[in-house]
Amino acid sequence: MAVRIGASNTTGWKATISVAMSNYIESGSIIAIATSLVFWQAQFHIGDLGVGLLASLSSNAFGAAIGAAIGGPLCDRYGRKFIYTYDLVLYMVGVLLAVFAGNYGMLLTGFVLCGIAVGAGVPASWTYIAEQAPAGKRAAHVGTAQLAWSIGPMVGFALAIAAAPLGLLGSRLIFAHLFVVAAVVWWLRRGLPESGIWKDERAAAGRTSFLHGVGQLFSKKVNLVAMAFLFGVYAMWNTVAGQAGIFQPRIYAATGVTSVIEQDALQVLVWFCTVLTTYFVFMRYGDRISRRVLFAVGAALAIVTWAVLIYGPANLGTLLFFAIGWGISSGIGAQAFYGLWTSELFATRYRASAQGVLFLAARVTVGLLSMWFPLLLTDIGLRPLGGLIIGLLAVSFVVGTIWAPETRGKSLEEIEAERYGTVTSATGTVRTAEEHAERERARGAR
């Protein structure tokens, strides 16, 4: 299977890049929301709780959670292409509602629709990219999704700086640019083939019910252990990153940086460092060196940078250290490895369902804190929240460092055979792990 998938490197990268753009659109919508909240708040006279609802029901939290819960099983039932063909249509509707929002209800509806579309599309994109990638370059291909996700905020905050003099009109134009990008990506995706691994699995398993994959997912201990591991790695980190993604301007304000342009400039620096680290470290070395070590370095750096921001002196040096350190850590951090490990640790028949369930759980945790984070930040300040932030990052560091799986260089078929004892072949038949290993040895001998 690995040979067949990797036969055309050009075609593989074309598919990877076009599908990875889901991540640009996701992060772009989060940043568009983050940089516009102060303008919407003033325009529609929204209180802190109303702001929290906009954040928690959007693509940053509950909206994406709902989309993931629906999109994951649909992706396993009807195919990867089914989701990434139609999710952007819903996304474009939501973005247009934000562009032309005339009241709070219209704005909230647009944010929710964007969130649902993002939640459905991101697990499908991670699954498709991993299934199409050659075994020895899976981190490089999956890293492309993380790269696109990082470019989104970098561009978004740069646009926010340029559009700041226009006020709310500038924010509307930023949402409009996301509509244009989504339309172009939707057009490019129309000619992409379905995932070959999914087609093989479907040929062997036949037609199943909508929740069949989810039911199977929770019926095996190996899946439950993997989900617990990935929840510890990703959900804990993402609860912090989710607040940073949408409330970082307010966090900077709590440290004394009240200029919107200065806040956005710091965020451009954060994401510029993330882009560089994702490309030059994760994508280049994720398939070549110990992933456990790479993850541990990124997770440890995240703890240090947040500790310095929260408890260090409020000066330019502290802010620059945070921006550069948090950016570097995110490039080799929990999200990049989560996209990789979730695709590797689950069988094809419920790979997307697993991602949907985990994405749902992670975004729910983000949403629960997002509802109250603006109030807590206003009422008690950043330092009292520091223990929670550092604690969540510490859990992610410990879980990921201790239990990081050894999957580097192995095909998805090999990993599935090792973890489940059987694997679906390219002809639609099911082989035991021993039969698969013998077949791979014979293939290597030829």
Short mmCIF file of C-alpha atoms in Angstrom, two decimals:
data_model
loop_
_atom_site.label_atom_id
_atom_site.label_comp_id
_atom_site.label_asym_id
_atom_site.label_seq_id
_atom_site.Cartn_x
_atom_site.Cartn_y
_atom_site.Cartn_z
CA MET A 1 0.00 0.00 0.00
CA ALA A 2 2.77 2.43 0.90
CA VAL A 3 4.35 1.89 -2.50
CA ARG A 4 1.13 2.54 -4.35
CA ILE A 5 0.36 5.72 -2.39
CA GLY A 6 3.81 7.16 -2.82
CA ALA A 7 4.10 6.37 -6.51
CA SER A 8 3.38 9.94 -7.62
CA ASN A 9 5.06 12.39 -5.30
CA THR A 10 3.80 15.43 -7.22
CA THR A 11 0.19 14.26 -7.07
CA GLY A 12 0.57 13.46 -3.37
CA TRP A 13 1.84 16.94 -2.50
CA LYS A 14 -0.88 18.58 -4.60
CA ALA A 15 -3.52 16.69 -2.64
CA THR A 16 -1.78 17.43 0.66
CA ILE A 17 -1.55 21.17 0.06
CA SER A 18 -5.11 21.64 -1.18
CA VAL A 19 -6.62 19.61 1.68
CA ALA A 20 -4.30 21.21 4.26
CA MET A 21 -5.87 24.56 3.49
CA SER A 22 -8.71 23.54 5.82
CA ASN A 23 -6.32 24.43 8.60
CA TYR A 24 -5.60 27.90 7.17
CA ILE A 25 -9.31 28.54 7.00
CA GLU A 26 -9.86 27.26 10.55
CA SER A 27 -7.13 29.30 12.18
CA GLY A 28 -7.92 32.26 9.95
CA SER A 29 -11.49 32.33 11.20
CA ILE A 30 -10.34 32.13 14.83
CA ILE A 31 -8.00 35.09 14.35
CA ALA A 32 -10.61 37.05 12.41
CA ILE A 33 -12.90 36.60 15.43
CA ALA A 34 -10.14 37.42 17.94
CA THR A 35 -9.12 40.66 16.23
CA SER A 36 -12.70 41.80 15.67
CA LEU A 37 -14.26 41.11 19.08
CA VAL A 38 -13.49 44.56 20.45
CA PHE A 39 -15.17 46.18 17.41
CA TRP A 40 -18.23 43.91 17.55
CA GLN A 41 -18.48 44.54 21.29
CA ALA A 42 -18.60 48.28 20.75
CA GLN A 43 -20.92 48.09 17.71
CA PHE A 44 -23.57 45.84 19.28
CA HIS A 45 -22.98 46.83 22.94
CA ILE A 46 -22.04 43.27 23.95
CA GLY A 47 -21.07 42.42 27.53
CA ASP A 48 -18.21 40.12 28.57
CA LEU A 49 -20.57 37.11 28.75
CA GLY A 50 -21.79 37.83 25.21
CA VAL A 51 -18.19 37.99 24.04
CA GLY A 52 -17.54 34.68 25.75
CA LEU A 53 -20.47 33.11 23.90
CA LEU A 54 -19.18 34.37 20.55
CA ALA A 55 -15.81 32.79 21.31
CA SER A 56 -17.09 29.54 22.78
CA LEU A 57 -19.70 28.82 20.07
CA SER A 58 -17.38 29.56 17.16
CA SER A 59 -14.70 27.61 15.29
CA ASN A 60 -12.55 27.97 18.39
CA ALA A 61 -14.71 25.75 20.59
CA PHE A 62 -18.30 24.39 20.68
CA GLY A 63 -19.12 25.11 17.03
CA ALA A 64 -16.09 23.10 15.92
CA ALA A 65 -16.95 20.41 18.48
CA ILE A 66 -20.40 19.93 16.94
CA GLY A 67 -18.92 19.78 13.46
CA ALA A 68 -16.34 17.19 14.52
CA ALA A 69 -19.00 15.00 16.14
CA ILE A 70 -20.92 14.96 12.86
CA GLY A 71 -18.06 15.07 10.37
CA GLY A 72 -15.91 12.27 11.80
CA PRO A 73 -18.51 9.50 11.44
CA LEU A 74 -19.67 10.88 8.07
CA CYS A 75 -16.07 10.78 6.87
CA ASP A 76 -15.79 7.08 7.74
CA ARG A 77 -19.24 6.32 6.34
CA TYR A 78 -19.16 8.20 3.02
CA GLY A 79 -15.47 8.87 2.48
CA ARG A 80 -12.93 11.61 3.07
CA LYS A 81 -13.79 13.40 -0.18
CA PHE A 82 -17.47 13.70 0.80
CA ILE A 83 -16.59 15.96 3.73
CA TYR A 84 -13.99 18.17 2.13
CA THR A 85 -16.23 18.65 -0.91
CA TYR A 86 -19.16 20.10 1.01
CA ASP A 87 -17.85 21.51 4.31
CA LEU A 88 -16.53 24.68 2.68
CA VAL A 89 -19.96 25.55 1.28
CA LEU A 90 -21.30 25.78 4.84
CA TYR A 91 -18.19 27.69 5.88
CA MET A 92 -18.71 30.28 3.13
CA VAL A 93 -22.29 30.85 4.26
CA GLY A 94 -21.13 31.45 7.82
CA VAL A 95 -18.39 33.84 6.74
CA LEU A 96 -20.82 35.87 4.62
CA LEU A 97 -23.14 36.23 7.63
CA ALA A 98 -20.20 37.66 9.58
CA VAL A 99 -19.27 40.01 6.74
CA PHE A 100 -22.78 41.49 6.57
CA ALA A 101 -23.81 41.02 10.24
CA GLY A 102 -26.22 43.76 11.30
CA ASN A 103 -26.92 42.49 14.80
CA TYR A 104 -25.60 40.15 17.48
CA GLY A 105 -27.85 37.23 16.48
CA MET A 106 -26.72 37.30 12.86
CA LEU A 107 -23.08 37.46 13.94
CA LEU A 108 -23.46 34.58 16.38
CA THR A 109 -25.18 32.45 13.72
CA GLY A 110 -22.33 33.07 11.30
CA PHE A 111 -19.73 32.12 13.90
CA VAL A 112 -21.57 28.90 14.74
CA LEU A 113 -21.86 27.86 11.08
CA CYS A 114 -18.15 28.56 10.53
CA GLY A 115 -17.37 26.48 13.58
CA ILE A 116 -19.43 23.50 12.44
CA ALA A 117 -17.80 23.57 9.00
CA VAL A 118 -14.32 23.77 10.51
CA GLY A 119 -15.04 20.95 12.94
CA ALA A 120 -16.18 18.69 10.11
CA GLY A 121 -13.33 19.57 7.79
CA VAL A 122 -10.21 19.48 9.95
CA PRO A 123 -10.40 15.81 11.08
CA ALA A 124 -11.15 14.82 7.48
CA SER A 125 -8.13 16.74 6.22
CA TRP A 126 -5.72 15.24 8.77
CA THR A 127 -7.02 11.75 7.98
CA TYR A 128 -6.81 12.17 4.21
CA ILE A 129 -3.31 13.66 4.29
CA ALA A 130 -1.93 10.86 6.47
CA GLU A 131 -3.54 8.17 4.32
CA GLN A 132 -2.13 9.61 1.11
CA ALA A 133 1.38 10.24 2.47
CA PRO A 134 4.33 7.85 2.00
CA ALA A 135 5.26 6.03 5.21
CA GLY A 136 8.68 7.68 5.42
CA LYS A 137 7.31 11.20 4.87
CA ARG A 138 4.11 11.19 6.90
CA ALA A 139 5.29 13.85 9.37
CA ALA A 140 6.31 16.07 6.45
CA HIS A 141 2.88 15.76 4.84
CA VAL A 142 0.87 16.06 8.07
CA GLY A 143 3.14 18.95 9.01
CA THR A 144 1.84 20.77 5.94
CA ALA A 145 -1.54 21.00 7.68
CA GLN A 146 0.16 22.48 10.74
CA LEU A 147 2.07 24.86 8.46
CA ALA A 148 -1.17 26.05 6.86
CA TRP A 149 -2.74 26.39 10.31
CA SER A 150 0.20 28.59 11.39
CA ILE A 151 0.17 30.78 8.29
CA GLY A 152 -3.51 31.59 8.95
CA PRO A 153 -2.87 33.57 12.16
CA MET A 154 0.29 35.15 10.78
CA VAL A 155 -1.63 36.51 7.80
CA GLY A 156 -4.71 37.26 9.90
CA PHE A 157 -2.89 39.41 12.43
CA ALA A 158 -0.92 41.17 9.67
CA LEU A 159 -4.21 42.00 7.94
CA ALA A 160 -5.62 43.20 11.26
CA ILE A 161 -2.72 45.65 11.60
CA ALA A 162 -3.27 46.94 8.06
CA ALA A 163 -7.05 47.18 8.53
CA ALA A 164 -6.97 48.67 12.05
CA PRO A 165 -7.64 52.26 10.86
CA LEU A 166 -10.87 51.05 9.24
CA GLY A 167 -12.28 49.72 12.51
CA LEU A 168 -15.17 47.28 12.11
CA LEU A 169 -15.10 47.64 8.32
CA GLY A 170 -11.56 46.31 8.35
CA SER A 171 -12.71 43.25 10.33
CA ARG A 172 -15.49 42.62 7.84
CA LEU A 173 -12.92 42.75 5.02
CA ILE A 174 -10.78 40.15 6.81
CA PHE A 175 -13.76 37.80 6.93
CA ALA A 176 -14.36 38.54 3.25
CA HIS A 177 -10.83 37.41 2.39
CA LEU A 178 -11.57 34.08 4.10
CA PHE A 179 -14.61 33.66 1.86
CA VAL A 180 -12.43 34.16 -1.23
CA VAL A 181 -9.81 31.66 0.01
CA ALA A 182 -12.51 29.09 0.85
CA ALA A 183 -14.06 29.45 -2.60
CA VAL A 184 -10.70 28.92 -4.35
CA VAL A 185 -9.84 25.90 -2.17
CA TRP A 186 -13.27 24.36 -2.74
CA TRP A 187 -12.72 24.64 -6.51
CA LEU A 188 -9.24 23.10 -6.35
CA ARG A 189 -10.43 20.13 -4.30
CA ARG A 190 -13.10 19.06 -6.77
CA GLY A 191 -10.68 16.96 -8.83
CA LEU A 192 -8.94 15.15 -5.98
CA PRO A 193 -9.28 11.35 -5.74
CA GLU A 194 -10.75 9.51 -2.77
CA SER A 195 -8.37 8.04 -0.19
CA GLY A 196 -7.12 4.67 -1.48
CA ILE A 197 -6.87 3.18 2.01
CA TRP A 198 -10.47 4.14 2.78
CA LYS A 199 -11.65 2.57 -0.50
CA ASP A 200 -9.86 -0.68 0.37
CA GLU A 201 -11.46 -0.74 3.80
CA ARG A 202 -14.90 -0.01 2.36
CA ALA A 203 -14.50 -2.85 -0.16
CA ALA A 204 -13.77 -5.27 2.69
CA ALA A 205 -16.34 -4.01 5.20
CA GLY A 206 -19.22 -3.06 2.91
CA ARG A 207 -21.83 -0.44 3.79
CA THR A 208 -22.15 0.41 7.48
CA SER A 209 -24.39 2.63 9.58
CA PHE A 210 -23.56 6.24 10.44
CA LEU A 211 -22.39 5.47 13.98
CA HIS A 212 -20.87 2.07 13.22
CA GLY A 213 -17.31 3.41 13.42
CA VAL A 214 -17.98 5.21 16.71
CA GLY A 215 -19.47 2.04 18.21
CA GLN A 216 -16.44 0.00 17.18
CA LEU A 217 -14.13 2.73 18.41
CA PHE A 218 -15.36 2.40 22.00
CA SER A 219 -15.47 -1.40 21.95
CA LYS A 220 -11.70 -2.02 22.03
CA LYS A 221 -9.28 -1.34 24.88
CA VAL A 222 -6.51 -0.36 22.46
CA ASN A 223 -8.69 2.50 21.19
CA LEU A 224 -9.67 3.69 24.66
CA VAL A 225 -6.03 3.81 25.74
CA ALA A 226 -5.08 5.74 22.58
CA MET A 227 -7.92 8.23 23.10
CA ALA A 228 -6.93 8.81 26.73
CA PHE A 229 -3.33 9.43 25.63
CA LEU A 230 -4.30 11.85 22.87
CA PHE A 231 -6.78 13.69 25.07
CA GLY A 232 -4.04 14.21 27.63
CA VAL A 233 -1.63 15.46 24.99
CA TYR A 234 -3.91 17.64 22.89
CA ALA A 235 -6.95 18.69 24.89
CA MET A 236 -4.87 19.98 27.81
CA TRP A 237 -2.56 21.97 25.54
CA ASN A 238 -5.41 23.14 23.32
CA THR A 239 -7.37 24.50 26.28
CA VAL A 240 -4.53 26.96 26.80
CA ALA A 241 -3.89 27.54 23.09
CA GLY A 242 -7.61 28.11 22.52
CA GLN A 243 -7.68 30.98 25.00
CA ALA A 244 -4.47 32.36 23.52
CA GLY A 245 -5.84 32.12 20.00
CA ILE A 246 -8.91 34.20 20.66
CA PHE A 247 -8.16 36.16 23.84
CA GLN A 248 -4.42 36.83 23.48
CA PRO A 249 -5.00 40.56 22.85
CA ARG A 250 -6.74 40.71 26.22
CA ILE A 251 -3.91 38.75 27.83
CA TYR A 252 -1.40 41.24 26.44
CA ALA A 253 -3.59 44.06 27.76
CA ALA A 254 -3.43 42.45 31.21
CA THR A 255 0.39 42.72 31.01
CA GLY A 256 0.21 46.41 30.08
CA VAL A 257 0.22 46.31 26.25
CA THR A 258 -2.97 48.17 25.37
CA SER A 259 -2.20 49.21 21.78
CA VAL A 260 -4.13 47.00 19.36
CA ILE A 261 -1.43 47.34 16.71
CA GLU A 262 1.31 46.33 19.18
CA GLN A 263 -0.76 43.34 20.32
CA ASP A 264 -1.28 42.19 16.75
CA ALA A 265 2.42 42.74 15.92
CA LEU A 266 3.40 40.42 18.78
CA GLN A 267 1.02 37.81 17.40
CA VAL A 268 2.52 38.11 13.93
CA LEU A 269 5.90 37.35 15.54
CA VAL A 270 4.43 34.34 17.40
CA TRP A 271 3.07 32.79 14.24
CA PHE A 272 6.08 33.68 12.11
CA CYS A 273 8.20 31.65 14.53
CA THR A 274 5.63 28.83 14.41
CA VAL A 275 5.74 28.76 10.60
CA LEU A 276 9.54 28.61 10.56
CA THR A 277 9.72 25.88 13.20
CA THR A 278 7.01 23.79 11.60
CA TYR A 279 8.74 23.85 8.22
CA PHE A 280 12.41 23.67 9.20
CA VAL A 281 12.08 21.35 12.22
CA PHE A 282 8.85 19.31 12.36
CA MET A 283 8.42 18.70 8.63
CA ARG A 284 12.13 18.04 8.02
CA TYR A 285 12.99 15.98 11.10
CA GLY A 286 9.69 14.47 12.29
CA ASP A 287 10.37 11.38 10.15
CA ARG A 288 14.11 11.23 10.94
CA ILE A 289 14.71 11.75 14.68
CA SER A 290 13.02 10.68 17.93
CA ARG A 291 9.53 12.11 18.04
CA ARG A 292 9.48 11.69 21.83
CA VAL A 293 12.44 14.06 22.18
CA LEU A 294 11.04 16.52 19.66
CA PHE A 295 7.69 16.64 21.46
CA ALA A 296 9.28 16.99 24.89
CA VAL A 297 11.39 19.97 23.79
CA GLY A 298 8.36 21.81 22.39
CA ALA A 299 6.13 21.02 25.39
CA ALA A 300 8.77 22.08 27.93
CA LEU A 301 9.41 25.33 26.09
CA ALA A 302 5.68 26.12 26.16
CA ILE A 303 5.63 25.83 29.97
CA VAL A 304 8.68 28.07 30.35
CA THR A 305 7.39 30.79 28.03
CA TRP A 306 3.98 31.01 29.71
CA ALA A 307 5.57 31.06 33.16
CA VAL A 308 7.77 33.99 32.12
CA LEU A 309 4.78 35.88 30.64
CA ILE A 310 2.59 35.33 33.70
CA TYR A 311 5.07 35.77 36.52
CA GLY A 312 7.90 37.76 34.92
CA PRO A 313 8.26 41.55 34.74
CA ALA A 314 5.89 43.28 32.35
CA ASN A 315 8.39 44.68 29.87
CA LEU A 316 9.36 44.38 26.21
CA GLY A 317 11.94 41.66 26.87
CA THR A 318 9.34 39.44 28.55
CA LEU A 319 6.87 39.90 25.72
CA LEU A 320 9.44 39.17 23.02
CA PHE A 321 10.64 36.08 24.89
CA PHE A 322 7.06 34.83 25.11
CA ALA A 323 6.25 35.56 21.46
CA ILE A 324 9.34 33.79 20.15
CA GLY A 325 9.25 30.89 22.64
CA TRP A 326 5.51 30.18 22.31
CA GLY A 327 5.82 30.37 18.54
CA ILE A 328 8.71 27.91 18.40
CA SER A 329 7.05 25.51 20.84
CA SER A 330 3.82 25.50 18.83
CA GLY A 331 5.71 24.53 15.67
CA ILE A 332 6.84 21.27 17.28
CA GLY A 333 4.07 21.09 19.85
CA ALA A 334 0.97 19.15 20.71
CA GLN A 335 -1.16 20.06 17.68
CA ALA A 336 1.43 18.97 15.12
CA PHE A 337 1.93 15.64 16.88
CA TYR A 338 -1.79 15.22 17.51
CA GLY A 339 -2.52 15.43 13.78
CA LEU A 340 0.16 12.79 13.20
CA TRP A 341 -0.62 10.39 16.06
CA THR A 342 -4.40 10.37 15.66
CA SER A 343 -3.97 9.19 12.09
CA GLU A 344 -1.48 6.49 13.08
CA LEU A 345 -3.04 5.01 16.23
CA PHE A 346 -6.49 4.06 14.86
CA ALA A 347 -7.64 1.59 12.22
CA THR A 348 -8.88 2.92 8.90
CA ARG A 349 -12.48 1.88 9.56
CA TYR A 350 -12.81 4.44 12.35
CA ARG A 351 -9.79 6.73 11.94
CA ALA A 352 -11.88 9.82 11.14
CA SER A 353 -14.46 8.97 13.81
CA ALA A 354 -11.66 8.86 16.39
CA GLN A 355 -10.45 12.26 15.27
CA GLY A 356 -14.01 13.58 15.43
CA VAL A 357 -14.51 12.33 18.99
CA LEU A 358 -11.16 13.66 20.16
CA PHE A 359 -11.60 17.01 18.40
CA LEU A 360 -15.06 17.25 19.98
CA ALA A 361 -13.65 16.60 23.48
CA ALA A 362 -10.78 19.06 22.99
CA ARG A 363 -12.99 21.86 21.73
CA VAL A 364 -15.54 21.32 24.51
CA THR A 365 -12.80 21.87 27.08
CA VAL A 366 -11.77 25.04 25.23
CA GLY A 367 -15.37 26.20 25.09
CA LEU A 368 -16.04 25.67 28.78
CA LEU A 369 -13.12 27.87 29.75
CA SER A 370 -13.78 30.39 26.96
CA MET A 371 -17.24 31.15 28.35
CA TRP A 372 -15.69 32.45 31.57
CA PHE A 373 -12.15 33.43 30.60
CA PRO A 374 -12.91 37.10 29.79
CA LEU A 375 -14.74 37.48 33.10
CA LEU A 376 -11.98 35.77 35.07
CA LEU A 377 -9.30 37.82 33.35
CA THR A 378 -11.18 41.02 34.22
CA ASP A 379 -12.08 40.04 37.78
CA ILE A 380 -8.98 38.27 39.12
CA GLY A 381 -6.25 39.05 36.56
CA LEU A 382 -3.70 36.94 34.72
CA ARG A 383 -1.49 35.83 37.62
CA PRO A 384 -4.23 33.98 39.55
CA LEU A 385 -5.06 32.15 36.30
CA GLY A 386 -1.41 31.18 35.90
CA GLY A 387 -1.65 28.00 37.94
CA LEU A 388 -4.39 26.64 35.68
CA ILE A 389 -2.50 27.53 32.49
CA ILE A 390 0.81 26.03 33.64
CA GLY A 391 -0.95 22.96 35.06
CA LEU A 392 -2.69 22.16 31.77
CA LEU A 393 0.55 22.51 29.81
CA ALA A 394 2.38 20.32 32.35
CA VAL A 395 -0.14 17.50 31.93
CA SER A 396 0.33 17.59 28.16
CA PHE A 397 4.12 17.51 28.57
CA VAL A 398 4.11 14.52 30.92
CA VAL A 399 1.58 12.43 28.97
CA GLY A 400 3.18 13.05 25.58
CA THR A 401 6.74 12.54 26.74
CA ILE A 402 6.15 9.31 28.67
CA TRP A 403 3.74 7.55 26.33
CA ALA A 404 4.81 8.80 22.87
CA PRO A 405 4.27 5.90 20.40
CA GLU A 406 7.08 4.52 18.22
CA THR A 407 5.50 4.72 14.77
CA ARG A 408 8.14 6.61 12.80
CA GLY A 409 8.86 5.15 9.36
CA LYS A 410 6.07 2.56 9.46
CA SER A 411 3.19 2.42 6.99
CA LEU A 412 -0.35 2.80 8.31
CA GLU A 413 -0.89 -0.85 7.37
CA GLU A 414 2.07 -1.94 9.50
CA ILE A 415 0.91 0.10 12.48
CA GLU A 416 -2.63 -1.26 12.17
CA ALA A 417 -1.33 -4.82 11.99
CA GLU A 418 0.80 -4.33 15.11
CA ARG A 419 -1.98 -2.71 17.15
CA TYR A 420 -4.99 -4.74 16.04
CA GLY A 421 -3.57 -8.06 14.81
CA THR A 422 -5.21 -7.72 11.36
CA VAL A 423 -5.03 -5.27 8.49
CA THR A 424 -7.15 -4.57 5.42
CA SER A 425 -5.16 -5.13 2.23
CA ALA A 426 -5.34 -3.33 -1.09
CA THR A 427 -7.52 -6.11 -2.49
CA GLY A 428 -10.11 -5.73 0.26
CA THR A 429 -9.07 -8.87 2.16
CA VAL A 430 -8.09 -9.04 5.82
CA ARG A 431 -4.72 -10.44 6.85
CA THR A 432 -3.33 -11.26 10.27
CA ALA A 433 -0.32 -9.34 11.53
CA GLU A 434 1.91 -12.34 10.80
CA GLU A 435 0.63 -12.66 7.24
CA HIS A 436 1.10 -8.95 6.66
CA ALA A 437 4.68 -9.03 8.01
CA GLU A 438 5.53 -11.98 5.76
CA ARG A 439 4.08 -10.16 2.75
CA GLU A 440 6.13 -7.04 3.54
CA ARG A 441 9.30 -9.13 3.87
CA ALA A 442 8.61 -10.76 0.49
CA ARG A 443 7.98 -7.35 -1.07
CA GLY A 444 11.31 -6.09 0.35
CA ALA A 445 13.18 -9.13 -0.98
CA ARG A 446 11.96 -8.39 -4.49
#
